[in-house]
Coordinates of C-alpha atoms in Angstrom, one line a residue:
X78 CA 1.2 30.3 46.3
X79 CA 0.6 27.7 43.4
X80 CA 2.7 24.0 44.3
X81 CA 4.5 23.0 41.1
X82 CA 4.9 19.1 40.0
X83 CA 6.7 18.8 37.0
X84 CA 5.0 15.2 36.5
X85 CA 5.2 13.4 33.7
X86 CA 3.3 9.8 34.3
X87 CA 4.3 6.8 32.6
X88 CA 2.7 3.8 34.7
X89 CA -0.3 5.5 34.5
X90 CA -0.2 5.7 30.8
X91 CA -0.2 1.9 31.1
X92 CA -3.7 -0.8 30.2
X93 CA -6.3 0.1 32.6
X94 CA -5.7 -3.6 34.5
X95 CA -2.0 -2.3 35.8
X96 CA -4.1 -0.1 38.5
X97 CA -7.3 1.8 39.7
X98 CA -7.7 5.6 39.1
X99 CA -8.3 6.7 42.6
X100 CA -8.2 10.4 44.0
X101 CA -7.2 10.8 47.9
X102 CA -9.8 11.3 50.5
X103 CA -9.9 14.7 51.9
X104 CA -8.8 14.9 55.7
X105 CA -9.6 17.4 58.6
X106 CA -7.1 19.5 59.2
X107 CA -3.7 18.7 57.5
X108 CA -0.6 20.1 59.8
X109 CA 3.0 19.8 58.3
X110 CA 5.1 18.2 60.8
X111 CA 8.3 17.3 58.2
X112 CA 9.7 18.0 55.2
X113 CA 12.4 16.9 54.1
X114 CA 13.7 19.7 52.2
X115 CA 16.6 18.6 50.4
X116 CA 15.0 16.0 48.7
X117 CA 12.4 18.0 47.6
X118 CA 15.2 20.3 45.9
X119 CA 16.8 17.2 44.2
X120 CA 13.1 16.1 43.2
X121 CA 12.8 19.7 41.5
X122 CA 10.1 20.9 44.2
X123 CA 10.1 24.0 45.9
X124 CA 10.5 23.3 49.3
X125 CA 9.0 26.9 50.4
X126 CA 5.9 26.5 48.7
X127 CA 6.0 22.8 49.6
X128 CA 5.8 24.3 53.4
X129 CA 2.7 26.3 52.7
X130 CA -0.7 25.6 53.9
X131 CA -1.5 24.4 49.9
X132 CA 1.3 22.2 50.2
X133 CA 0.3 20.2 53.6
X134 CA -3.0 19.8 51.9
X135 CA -1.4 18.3 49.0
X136 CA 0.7 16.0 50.9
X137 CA -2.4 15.1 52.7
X138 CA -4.2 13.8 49.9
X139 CA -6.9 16.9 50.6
X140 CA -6.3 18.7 47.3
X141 CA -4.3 17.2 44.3
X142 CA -2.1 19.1 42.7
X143 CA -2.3 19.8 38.9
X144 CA -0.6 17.3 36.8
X145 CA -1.6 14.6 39.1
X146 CA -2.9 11.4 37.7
X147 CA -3.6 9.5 41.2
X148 CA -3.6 6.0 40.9
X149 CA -3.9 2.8 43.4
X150 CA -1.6 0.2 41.9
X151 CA -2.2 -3.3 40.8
X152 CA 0.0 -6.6 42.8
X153 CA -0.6 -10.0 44.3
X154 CA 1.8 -11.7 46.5
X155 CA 3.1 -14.2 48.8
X156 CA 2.6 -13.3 52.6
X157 CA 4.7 -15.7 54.9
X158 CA 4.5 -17.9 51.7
X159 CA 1.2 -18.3 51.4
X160 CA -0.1 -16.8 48.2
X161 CA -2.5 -13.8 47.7
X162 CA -4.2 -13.5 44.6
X163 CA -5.3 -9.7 44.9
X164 CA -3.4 -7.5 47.2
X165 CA -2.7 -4.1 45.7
X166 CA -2.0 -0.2 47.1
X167 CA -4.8 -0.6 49.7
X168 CA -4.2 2.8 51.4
X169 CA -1.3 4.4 49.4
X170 CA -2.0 6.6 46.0
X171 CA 0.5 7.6 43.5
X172 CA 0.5 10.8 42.5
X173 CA 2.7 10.6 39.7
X174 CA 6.7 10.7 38.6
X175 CA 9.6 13.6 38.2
X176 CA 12.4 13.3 36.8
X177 CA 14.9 14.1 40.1
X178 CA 18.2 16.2 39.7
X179 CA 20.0 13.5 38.4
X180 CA 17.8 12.6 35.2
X181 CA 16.3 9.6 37.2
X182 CA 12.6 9.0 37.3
X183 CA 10.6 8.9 41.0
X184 CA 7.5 8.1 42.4
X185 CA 5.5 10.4 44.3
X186 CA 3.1 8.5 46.5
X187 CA 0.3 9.0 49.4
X188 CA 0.9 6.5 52.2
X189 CA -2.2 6.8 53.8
X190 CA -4.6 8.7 52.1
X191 CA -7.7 6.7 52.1
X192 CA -9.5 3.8 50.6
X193 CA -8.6 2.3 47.6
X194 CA -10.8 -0.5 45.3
X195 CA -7.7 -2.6 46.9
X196 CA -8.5 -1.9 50.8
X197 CA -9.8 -5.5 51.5
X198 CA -12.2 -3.5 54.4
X199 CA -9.6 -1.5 55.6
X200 CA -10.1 2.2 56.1
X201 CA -7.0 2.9 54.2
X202 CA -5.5 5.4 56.6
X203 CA -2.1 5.4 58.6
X204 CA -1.4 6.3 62.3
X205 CA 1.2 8.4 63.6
X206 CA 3.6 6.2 65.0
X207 CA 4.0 4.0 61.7
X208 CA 4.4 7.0 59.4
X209 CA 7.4 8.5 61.9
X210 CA 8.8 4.6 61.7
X211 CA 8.7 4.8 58.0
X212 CA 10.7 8.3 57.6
X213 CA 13.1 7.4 60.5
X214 CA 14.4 4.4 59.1
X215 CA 14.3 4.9 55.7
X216 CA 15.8 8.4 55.7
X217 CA 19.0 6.4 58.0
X218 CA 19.3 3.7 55.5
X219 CA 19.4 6.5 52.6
X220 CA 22.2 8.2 55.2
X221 CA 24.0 4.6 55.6
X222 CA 24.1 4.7 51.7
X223 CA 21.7 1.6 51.4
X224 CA 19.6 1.7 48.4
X225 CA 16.1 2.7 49.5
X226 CA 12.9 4.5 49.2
X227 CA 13.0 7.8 51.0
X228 CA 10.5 10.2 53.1
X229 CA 9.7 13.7 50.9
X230 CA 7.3 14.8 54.1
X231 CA 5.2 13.2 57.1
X232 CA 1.9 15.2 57.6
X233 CA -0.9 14.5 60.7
X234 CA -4.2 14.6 59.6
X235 CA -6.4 16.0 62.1
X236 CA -8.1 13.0 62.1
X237 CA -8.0 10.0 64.6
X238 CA -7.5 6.3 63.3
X239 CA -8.8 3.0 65.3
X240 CA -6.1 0.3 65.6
X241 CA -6.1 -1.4 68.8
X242 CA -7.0 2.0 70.4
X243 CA -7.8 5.2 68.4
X244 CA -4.6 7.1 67.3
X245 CA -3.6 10.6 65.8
X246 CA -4.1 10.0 61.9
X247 CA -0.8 10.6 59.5
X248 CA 0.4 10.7 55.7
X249 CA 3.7 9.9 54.6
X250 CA 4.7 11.5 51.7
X251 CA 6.8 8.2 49.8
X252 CA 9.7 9.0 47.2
X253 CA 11.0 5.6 45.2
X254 CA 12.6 4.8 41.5
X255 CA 9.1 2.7 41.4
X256 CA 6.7 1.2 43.3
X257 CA 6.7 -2.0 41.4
X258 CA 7.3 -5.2 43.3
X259 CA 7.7 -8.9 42.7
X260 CA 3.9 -9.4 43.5
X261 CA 2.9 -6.9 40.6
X262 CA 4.4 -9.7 38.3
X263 CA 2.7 -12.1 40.0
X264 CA -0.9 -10.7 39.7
X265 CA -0.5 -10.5 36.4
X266 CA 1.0 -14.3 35.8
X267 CA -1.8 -16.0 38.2
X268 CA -4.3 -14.7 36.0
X269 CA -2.2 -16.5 33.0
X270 CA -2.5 -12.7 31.2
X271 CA 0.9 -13.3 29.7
X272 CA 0.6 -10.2 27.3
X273 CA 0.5 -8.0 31.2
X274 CA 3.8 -10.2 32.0
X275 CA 5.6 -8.9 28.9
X276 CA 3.9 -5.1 29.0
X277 CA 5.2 -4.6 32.3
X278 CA 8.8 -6.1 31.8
X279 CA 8.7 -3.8 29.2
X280 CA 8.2 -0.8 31.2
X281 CA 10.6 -2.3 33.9
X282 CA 13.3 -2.8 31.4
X283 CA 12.7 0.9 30.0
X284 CA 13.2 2.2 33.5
X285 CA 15.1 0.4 35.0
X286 CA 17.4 -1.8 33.2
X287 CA 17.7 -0.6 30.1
X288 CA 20.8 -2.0 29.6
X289 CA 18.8 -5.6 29.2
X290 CA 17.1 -3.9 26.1
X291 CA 20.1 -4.2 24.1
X292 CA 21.1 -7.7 25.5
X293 CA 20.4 -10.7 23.1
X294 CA 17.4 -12.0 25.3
X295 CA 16.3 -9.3 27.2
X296 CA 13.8 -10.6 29.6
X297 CA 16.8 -13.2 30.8
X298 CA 18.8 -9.7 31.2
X299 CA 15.8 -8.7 33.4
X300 CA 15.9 -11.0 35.7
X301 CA 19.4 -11.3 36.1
X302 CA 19.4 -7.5 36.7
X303 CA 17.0 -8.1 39.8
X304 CA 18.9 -10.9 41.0
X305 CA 22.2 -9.3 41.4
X306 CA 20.3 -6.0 42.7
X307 CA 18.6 -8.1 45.5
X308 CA 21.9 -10.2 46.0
X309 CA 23.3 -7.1 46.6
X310 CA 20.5 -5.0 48.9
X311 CA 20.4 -7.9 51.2
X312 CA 24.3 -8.2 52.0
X313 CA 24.5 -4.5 52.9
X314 CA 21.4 -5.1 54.9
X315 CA 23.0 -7.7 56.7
X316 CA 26.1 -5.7 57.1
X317 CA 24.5 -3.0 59.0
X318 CA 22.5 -5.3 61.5
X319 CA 18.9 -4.8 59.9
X320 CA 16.1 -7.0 59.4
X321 CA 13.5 -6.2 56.9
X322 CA 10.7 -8.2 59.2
X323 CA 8.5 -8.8 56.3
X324 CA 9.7 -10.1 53.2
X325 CA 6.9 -10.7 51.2
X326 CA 6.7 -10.9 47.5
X327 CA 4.5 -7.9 47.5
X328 CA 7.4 -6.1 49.6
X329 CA 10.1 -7.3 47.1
X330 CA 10.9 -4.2 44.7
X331 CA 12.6 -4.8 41.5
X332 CA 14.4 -1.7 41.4
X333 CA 16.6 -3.4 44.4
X334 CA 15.5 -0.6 47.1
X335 CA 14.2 -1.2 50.4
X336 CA 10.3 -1.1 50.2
X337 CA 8.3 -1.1 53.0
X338 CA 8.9 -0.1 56.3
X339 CA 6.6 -2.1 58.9
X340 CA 8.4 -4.4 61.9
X341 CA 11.5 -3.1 60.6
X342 CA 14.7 -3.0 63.3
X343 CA 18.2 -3.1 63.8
X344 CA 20.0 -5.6 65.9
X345 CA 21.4 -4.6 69.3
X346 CA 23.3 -7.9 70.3
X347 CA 24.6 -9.8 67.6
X348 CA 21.9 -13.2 67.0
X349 CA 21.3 -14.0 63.6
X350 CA 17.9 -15.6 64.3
X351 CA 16.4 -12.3 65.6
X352 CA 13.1 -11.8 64.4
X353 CA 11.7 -8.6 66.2
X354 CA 8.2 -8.7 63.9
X355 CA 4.8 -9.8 66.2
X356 CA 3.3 -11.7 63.3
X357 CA 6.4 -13.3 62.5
X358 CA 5.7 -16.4 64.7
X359 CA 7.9 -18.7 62.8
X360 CA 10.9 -17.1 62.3
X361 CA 10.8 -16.9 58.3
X362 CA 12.6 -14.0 57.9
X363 CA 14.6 -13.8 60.7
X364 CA 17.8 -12.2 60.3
X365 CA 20.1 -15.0 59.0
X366 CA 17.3 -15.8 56.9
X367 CA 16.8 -12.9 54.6
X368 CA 19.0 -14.0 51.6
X369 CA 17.3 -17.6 51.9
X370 CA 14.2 -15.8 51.3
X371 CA 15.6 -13.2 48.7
X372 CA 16.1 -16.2 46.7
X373 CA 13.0 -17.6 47.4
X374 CA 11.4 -14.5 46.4
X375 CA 13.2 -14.3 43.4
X376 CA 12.2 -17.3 42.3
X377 CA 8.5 -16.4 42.5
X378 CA 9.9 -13.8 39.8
X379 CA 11.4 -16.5 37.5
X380 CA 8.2 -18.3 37.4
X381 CA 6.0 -15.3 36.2
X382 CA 9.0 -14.5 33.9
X383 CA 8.9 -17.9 32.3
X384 CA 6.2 -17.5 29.2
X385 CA 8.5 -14.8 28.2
X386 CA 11.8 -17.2 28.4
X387 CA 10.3 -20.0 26.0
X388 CA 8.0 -22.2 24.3
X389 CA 9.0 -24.7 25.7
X390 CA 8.4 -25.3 29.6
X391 CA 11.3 -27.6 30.3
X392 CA 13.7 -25.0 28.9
X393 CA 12.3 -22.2 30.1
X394 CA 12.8 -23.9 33.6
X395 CA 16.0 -24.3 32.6
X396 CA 16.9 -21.1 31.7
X397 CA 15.6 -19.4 34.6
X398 CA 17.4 -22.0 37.4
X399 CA 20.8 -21.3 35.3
X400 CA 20.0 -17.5 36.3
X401 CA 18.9 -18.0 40.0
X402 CA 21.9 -20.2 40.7
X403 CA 23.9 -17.0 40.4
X404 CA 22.1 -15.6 43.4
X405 CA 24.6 -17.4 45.9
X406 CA 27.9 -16.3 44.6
X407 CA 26.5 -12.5 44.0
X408 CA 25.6 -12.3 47.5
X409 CA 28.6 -14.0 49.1
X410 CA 30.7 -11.6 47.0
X411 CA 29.0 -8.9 48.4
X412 CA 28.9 -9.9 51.7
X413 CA 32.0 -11.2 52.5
X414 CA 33.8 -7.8 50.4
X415 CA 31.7 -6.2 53.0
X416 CA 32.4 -8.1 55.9
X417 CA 36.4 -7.9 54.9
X418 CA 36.0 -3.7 54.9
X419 CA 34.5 -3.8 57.9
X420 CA 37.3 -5.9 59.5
X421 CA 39.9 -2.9 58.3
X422 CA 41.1 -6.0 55.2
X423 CA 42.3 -4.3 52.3
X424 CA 42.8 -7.3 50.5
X425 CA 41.1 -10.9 50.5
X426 CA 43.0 -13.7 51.9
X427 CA 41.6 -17.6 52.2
X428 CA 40.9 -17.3 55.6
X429 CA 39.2 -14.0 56.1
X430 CA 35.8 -15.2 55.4
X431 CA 36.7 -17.7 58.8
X432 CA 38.1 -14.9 60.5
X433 CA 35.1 -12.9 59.9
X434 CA 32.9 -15.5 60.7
X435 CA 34.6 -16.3 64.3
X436 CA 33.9 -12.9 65.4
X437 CA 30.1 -13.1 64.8
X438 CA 30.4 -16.5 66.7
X439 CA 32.0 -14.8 69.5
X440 CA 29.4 -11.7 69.5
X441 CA 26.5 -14.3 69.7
X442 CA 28.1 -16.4 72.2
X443 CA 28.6 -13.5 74.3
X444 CA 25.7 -11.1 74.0
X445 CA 28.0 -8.2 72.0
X446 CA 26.6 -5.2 70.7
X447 CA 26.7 -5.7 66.6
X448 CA 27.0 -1.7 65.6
X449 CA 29.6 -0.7 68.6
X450 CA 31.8 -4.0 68.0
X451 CA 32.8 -3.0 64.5
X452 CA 32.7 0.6 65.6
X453 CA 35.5 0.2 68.4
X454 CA 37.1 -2.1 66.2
X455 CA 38.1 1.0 64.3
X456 CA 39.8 2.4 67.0
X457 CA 41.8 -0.7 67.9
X458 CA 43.0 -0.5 64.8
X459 CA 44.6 2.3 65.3
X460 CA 45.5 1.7 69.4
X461 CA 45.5 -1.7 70.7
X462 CA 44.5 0.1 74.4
X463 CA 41.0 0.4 72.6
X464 CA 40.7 -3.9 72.7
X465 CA 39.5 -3.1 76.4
X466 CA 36.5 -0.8 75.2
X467 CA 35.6 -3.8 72.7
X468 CA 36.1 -6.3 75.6
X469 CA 33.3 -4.9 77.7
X470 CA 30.7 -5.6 75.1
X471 CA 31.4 -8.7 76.0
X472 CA 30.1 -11.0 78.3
X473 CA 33.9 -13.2 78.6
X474 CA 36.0 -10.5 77.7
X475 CA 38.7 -13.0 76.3
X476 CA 36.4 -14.3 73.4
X477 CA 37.2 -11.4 72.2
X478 CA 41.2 -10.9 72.9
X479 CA 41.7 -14.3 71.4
X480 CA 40.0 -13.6 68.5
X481 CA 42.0 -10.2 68.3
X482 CA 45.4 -12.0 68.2
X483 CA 44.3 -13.7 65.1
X484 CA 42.9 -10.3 63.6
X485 CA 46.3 -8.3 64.5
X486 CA 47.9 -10.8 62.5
X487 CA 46.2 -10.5 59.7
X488 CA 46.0 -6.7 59.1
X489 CA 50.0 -7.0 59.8
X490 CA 50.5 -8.6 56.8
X491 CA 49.2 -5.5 54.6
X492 CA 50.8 -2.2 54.0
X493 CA 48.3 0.4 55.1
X494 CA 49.1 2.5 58.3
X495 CA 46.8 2.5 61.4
X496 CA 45.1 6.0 60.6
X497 CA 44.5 5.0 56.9
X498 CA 42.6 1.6 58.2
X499 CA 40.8 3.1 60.7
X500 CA 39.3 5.8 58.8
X501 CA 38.4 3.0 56.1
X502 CA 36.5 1.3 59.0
X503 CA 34.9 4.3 60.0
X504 CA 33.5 4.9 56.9
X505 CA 31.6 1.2 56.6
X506 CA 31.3 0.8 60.4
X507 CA 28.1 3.3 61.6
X508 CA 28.5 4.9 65.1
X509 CA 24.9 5.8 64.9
X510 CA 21.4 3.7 63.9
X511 CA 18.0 3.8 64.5
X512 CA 17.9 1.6 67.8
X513 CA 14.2 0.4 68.4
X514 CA 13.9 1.9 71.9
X515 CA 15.2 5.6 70.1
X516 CA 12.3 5.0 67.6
X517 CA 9.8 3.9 70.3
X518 CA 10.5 7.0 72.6
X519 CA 10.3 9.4 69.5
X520 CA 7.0 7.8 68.7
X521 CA 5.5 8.2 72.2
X522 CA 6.6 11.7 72.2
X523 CA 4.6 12.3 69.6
X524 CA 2.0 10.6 69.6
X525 CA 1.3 11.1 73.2
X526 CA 2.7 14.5 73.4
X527 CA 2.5 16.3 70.1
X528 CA 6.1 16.9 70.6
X529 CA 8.4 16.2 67.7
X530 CA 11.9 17.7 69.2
X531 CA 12.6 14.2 69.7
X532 CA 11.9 13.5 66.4
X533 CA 13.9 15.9 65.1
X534 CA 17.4 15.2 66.9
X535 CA 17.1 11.7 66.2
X536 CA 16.7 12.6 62.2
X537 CA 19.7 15.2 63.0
X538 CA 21.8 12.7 64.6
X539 CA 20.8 9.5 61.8
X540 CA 21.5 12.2 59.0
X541 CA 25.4 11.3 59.8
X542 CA 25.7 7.9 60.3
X543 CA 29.4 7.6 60.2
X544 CA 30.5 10.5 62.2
X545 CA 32.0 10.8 65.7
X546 CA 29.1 13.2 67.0
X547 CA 30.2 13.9 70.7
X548 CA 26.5 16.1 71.6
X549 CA 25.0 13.2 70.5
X550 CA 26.9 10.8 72.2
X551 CA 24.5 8.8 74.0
X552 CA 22.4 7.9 71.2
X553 CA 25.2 5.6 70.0
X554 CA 24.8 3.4 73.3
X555 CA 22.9 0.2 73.2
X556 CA 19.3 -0.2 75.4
X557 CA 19.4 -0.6 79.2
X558 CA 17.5 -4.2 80.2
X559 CA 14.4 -2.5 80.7
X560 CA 14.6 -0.3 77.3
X561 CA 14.6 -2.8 75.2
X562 CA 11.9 -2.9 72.5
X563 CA 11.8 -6.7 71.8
X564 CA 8.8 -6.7 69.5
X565 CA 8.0 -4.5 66.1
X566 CA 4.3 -4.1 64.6
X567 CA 3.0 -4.0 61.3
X568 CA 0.7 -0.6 61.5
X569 CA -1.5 -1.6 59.3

């Protein structure tokens, strides 16, 4: 049973500096453990041959399949802003790209699959627990409707990996509209190779905005295309409680997805300076801090960007702070559009942004539950009895009824009819995320069990975000004291 790829391969078709042609390194004994089958139908795959013993060795990295031009990509990048000249794919391989049911080009990468010329002395492998991490969370975000890379397949190895102790080795199979980041501008702009600068904000522009092609100065059209994409990516991040845990310049994708996949989390109690990553000792990209850094980020992008701009240094400069000073608005826009939906506001009014703002005030004062707030807020909407529900999340009960007077008011003075606002709010406001100690127990399941049921039913039940799912009830509740998973790791 022959695997198909209908690949065609245009970043391999770039100079021979943009990456390093590297094939995966066979493993063991590769044992499907997921596909995810519906996204191998919209990627034009067939998932029943995908499923075959050919196909685990595929997604292993032990055999590649025809078509194939495997390559290790090319980036530097700033890493808790200090900068690395040379960083690059140091265990992950793309295969190649297919165009997906909707005419839009995706890579196909190996997370895991070996050394690379860019390891840095790693051995280029993955564990377990990371690559189930990976496809949890960003399968959820794609169910949440958060732009995002997404998991085609998670596949053990056979083979054992040593971290701090020795582990069950793993491949994730990686789908994304590129894998090109912020960092693969800068490895090209630190070695002052401005020709790589403008070959590969060609390609970006072909594939990604190609709407800047026909603009007057198309490299400005670039940048502002990634600017209001990450403007935007960050707002719904914040809107749904998660924290990236390393933003990076290297983990900065100019498509505007989520990249990436370490220390990731979602809040429990509402505290925008949560930071659940271990090596994140500082706080730099905390929760409240992620647009800060966006910009920061961004800016990194703007420099590399600047040859392209001008002659003329000074006006380049120029050029590019006139762009970046749009950052602010595009996010607030976002955010506060997104803060007004999830408050059941059909309309913006002066004050909403305040009346939003009290509530978050009032979650963090009192210890409240970020996902279930908004959640049960729904149902007040429609019933005021449901303000007692919302009460007990937190820990002075009337921090939230005074705020609620205020917030009765308000949606008063619009036409809608309870049922109308609270499905609206339903449909931005997520009964169900992927709470850390949910992750945690799948992981140890697994990796301590070989039993992936759990694995499964938390997929099942994140595969639905918005829906009341009365089976799955209990995943919806917040951690017990003693369940809580205050800390996230790399996996590297």
């Amino acid at each position: 049973m022959t695997v198909h790829f209908p690949f065609q391969n245009t970043y391999a078709a770039l100079p021979a500096g943009f990456f390093a042609r590297v094939a995966p390194t066979p493993v063991a004994s590769p044992r499907l453990i997921k596909l995810n089958r519906a996204l191998a139908i919209h990627l034009g795959l067939d998932p029943d041959r995908l499923s075959s013993p050919e196909g685990a060795e595929i997604l292993a990295g032990k055999r590649v399949p025809d078509g194939a031009d495997p390559i290790a990509m090319a980036y530097a990048g700033h890493q808790f802003g200090h900068f690395v000249p040379q960083l690059g794919d140091g265990r992950a391989i793309l295969l190649g790209e297919v165009i997906d049911a909707d005419g839009v080009r995706r890579d196909i990468q190996l997370k895991g699959s070996g050394p690379t010329p860019f390891s840095r002395r790693g051995d280029g492998r993955a564990a377990l627990g990371p690559v189930l991490r990976e496809y949890i969370v960003s399968e959820a975000m794609a169910a949440l409707g958060i732009p995002t890379t997404r998991s085609l397949a998670a596949v053990v190895t056979g083979e054992n990996v040593m971290r701090e102790t020795v582990l069950p080795g793993a491949v994730l199979t990686r789908v994304a509209s590129s894998h090109i980041r912020v960092g693969t501008f800068q490895y090209f702009a630190a070695r002052g190779d401005i020709e790589g600068v403008r070959q590969l904000a060609d390609h970006v522009i072909s594939r990604h905005y190609p709407e800047a092609a026909q603009a007057e100065r198309p490299y400005h059209a670039l940048l502002q295309g990634v600017i209001a994409r990450q403007a935007e990516l960050v707002a719904r991040w914040l809107l749904v409680g998660f924290i990236h845990g390393v933003m990076n310049t290297d983990n900065s994708s100019i498509s505007g997805e989520t990249i990436d996949y370490g220390p990731c989390a979602f809040m429990d109690q509402y505290d925008p300076a949560t930071v659940f990553s271990s090596i994140d000792e500082q706080g730099r990209y905390a929760y409240a801090n992620q647009p800060r850094i966006a910009l920061w980020n961004l800016t990194r992008l703007a420099e590399c960007l600047l040859p392209l701009f001008s002659s003329d240094q000074d006006q380049a400069i120029a050029e590019a702070q006139t762009a970046l000073a749009d950052f602010a608005e595009k996010f607030d826009i976002a955010y506060q559009s997104g803060l007004r939906a999830k408050l059941g506001l059909f309309t913006a009014r002066d004050g909403d942004p305040a009346l939003a703002q009290d509530l978050l005030s009032a979650m963090a004062n009192n210890q409240a539950d970020f996902t279930l707030t908004f959640r049960r807020l729904g149902d007040a909407a429609l019933d005021a009895a449901a303000d007692r529900d919302i009460g007990q999340l937190f820990a002075d009960p009337a921090a939230y009824d005074e705020w609620a007077i205020r917030w009765r008011q308000r949606i008063s003075d619009e036409p809608q009819d309870p049922a109308t606002r609270r499905t609206a709010m339903r449909s931005v406001n997520p009964a169900f995320i992927p709470r850390n100690h949910r992750v945690e127990a799948v992981i140890q399941a697994a990796v301590n069990g070989d039993d992936f049921s759990p694995f499964e039913e938390l997929l099942k039940v994140l595969s639905k975000p918005y829906e009341d799912q009365p089976a799955f009830e209990r995943y919806a509740d917040p951690p017990e004291p003693h369940q809580r998973v205050l800390q996230t790791f790399c996996g590297t």
